Amino acid sequence: MNPYSDEYFMKQALAEARLAAAEDEVPVGAVIVCGDRIIARAHNQTERLNDPTAHAEMLAITSATGSMGAKYLTDCRLYVTVEPCVMCAGAIGWSQLSAVIYGTPDEKRGFTGYAPNALHPKTEVRSGVMKEECAAEMSRFFKDKR
């Protein structure tokens, strides 16, 4: 496998999603890549932190801006297992990430259904990377909850 492919980085995001599931959090994982280097990793921590804004994307953006020492992430890409929500899309837009690559859509809360223009105009969006694996992680988690 090409170590710099979308699939490689999505596998890293999936590893974060699995950490979330192990902590009884909704299994969403994210990594931010600048060049070919992962500069931030995160997974949902809304339960642990008792914070509804502690989504994987939000935590990854905070970590990445700290790592870069800048509020804009114009040369970075976000890989996330599930389509970002409107809140996260707003943060992605403000941080000016160059690309958002997500695995499975979120038909209930995904930004494309509610705020398709929330991202920065130059942000590229690619979906469906490892879609089945990302969807399976979510399905497994909610099936076990029922």
XYZ file of C-alpha atoms in Angstrom:
146
model
C 0.000 0.000 0.000
C 1.193 3.473 -0.883
C 2.031 5.071 2.471
C 0.753 8.439 1.239
C -2.560 7.345 -0.276
C -6.023 8.357 0.866
C -6.564 4.769 1.999
C -3.460 4.812 4.179
C -4.525 7.978 5.987
C -8.147 6.800 6.284
C -6.867 3.629 7.975
C -5.196 5.891 10.525
C -8.512 7.700 11.061
C -10.257 4.323 11.441
C -7.759 3.369 14.140
C -8.823 6.535 15.997
C -12.501 5.626 15.506
C -11.842 2.242 17.083
C -10.234 3.940 20.083
C -13.409 5.993 20.445
C -15.591 2.870 20.336
C -13.411 1.219 22.987
C -14.084 4.259 25.203
C -17.854 4.000 24.539
C -17.751 7.110 22.341
C -19.404 7.346 18.909
C -16.661 5.882 16.692
C -15.504 8.812 14.606
C -11.796 9.277 14.032
C -9.804 11.981 12.285
C -6.256 12.721 11.232
C -4.840 15.893 9.738
C -2.034 15.548 7.239
C 0.349 18.279 6.124
C 2.482 17.242 3.180
C 2.781 13.529 3.818
C 3.016 13.746 7.609
C 0.248 13.268 10.140
C 0.317 16.317 12.409
C -2.822 15.580 14.446
C -4.937 12.585 15.478
C -8.187 12.593 17.384
C -11.392 10.720 18.064
C -14.712 11.686 19.576
C -14.486 12.513 23.279
C -17.884 14.057 23.986
C -18.629 11.599 26.813
C -15.191 11.708 28.414
C -15.003 15.485 28.369
C -18.737 16.031 28.921
C -18.536 18.434 25.977
C -20.858 18.273 22.964
C -18.247 20.082 20.844
C -15.515 17.473 21.449
C -15.915 15.885 18.021
C -12.923 14.206 16.394
C -12.614 16.955 13.767
C -12.718 19.772 16.330
C -10.076 18.121 18.521
C -7.874 17.383 15.498
C -8.091 20.991 14.283
C -7.132 22.295 17.740
C -4.181 19.910 17.862
C -3.071 20.723 14.309
C -3.178 24.489 14.794
C -1.090 24.030 17.938
C 1.374 21.852 16.043
C 1.629 24.333 13.176
C 1.607 27.426 15.382
C -0.988 29.000 13.094
C -4.769 29.250 12.915
C -4.942 28.434 9.205
C -4.309 24.941 7.882
C -4.264 25.869 4.192
C -1.736 23.204 3.197
C -3.327 20.407 5.229
C -5.915 17.702 4.588
C -8.444 16.277 7.036
C -9.273 12.559 6.866
C -12.362 11.658 8.862
C -14.332 8.425 8.972
C -17.780 10.059 8.874
C -19.010 13.149 7.040
C -18.529 16.179 9.290
C -21.540 17.804 10.949
C -22.422 21.473 10.428
C -20.470 22.565 13.532
C -17.342 20.784 12.356
C -17.795 22.052 8.791
C -17.805 25.593 10.181
C -14.521 24.970 12.001
C -13.074 23.340 8.880
C -14.084 26.416 6.908
C -12.537 28.826 9.407
C -9.294 26.818 9.528
C -9.141 26.830 5.712
C -8.139 23.187 5.349
C -7.259 22.468 1.727
C -9.164 19.167 1.602
C -11.687 17.101 3.520
C -11.703 13.403 2.765
C -14.378 11.376 4.503
C -15.449 7.767 4.491
C -19.178 7.391 4.948
C -21.896 10.022 4.620
C -24.001 11.085 7.582
C -27.488 11.417 6.164
C -28.947 12.628 9.476
C -26.422 15.296 10.475
C -23.860 15.684 7.684
C -22.981 19.171 6.491
C -23.725 18.455 2.816
C -27.428 18.182 3.612
C -27.655 21.274 5.796
C -24.800 23.646 5.020
C -23.064 22.589 1.805
C -21.352 25.999 1.540
C -19.893 25.975 5.065
C -16.397 25.061 3.924
C -13.873 27.508 2.519
C -14.467 27.924 -1.236
C -11.034 26.457 -2.039
C -11.520 23.339 0.102
C -11.674 20.156 -1.952
C -14.106 17.477 -0.745
C -13.749 13.768 -1.499
C -16.093 11.164 -0.076
C -16.407 7.404 -0.082
C -12.806 6.557 0.848
C -13.076 3.180 2.592
C -16.811 3.839 2.844
C -17.784 0.265 3.752
C -15.226 -0.029 6.552
C -16.178 3.348 8.024
C -19.908 2.585 7.839
C -19.361 -0.849 9.400
C -17.622 0.723 12.404
C -20.638 2.971 13.032
C -23.147 0.150 12.465
C -21.322 -2.182 14.849
C -21.240 0.456 17.579
C -24.956 1.292 17.397
C -25.982 -2.352 17.001
C -24.133 -3.156 20.233
C -25.911 -0.227 21.941
C -29.361 -1.626 21.126
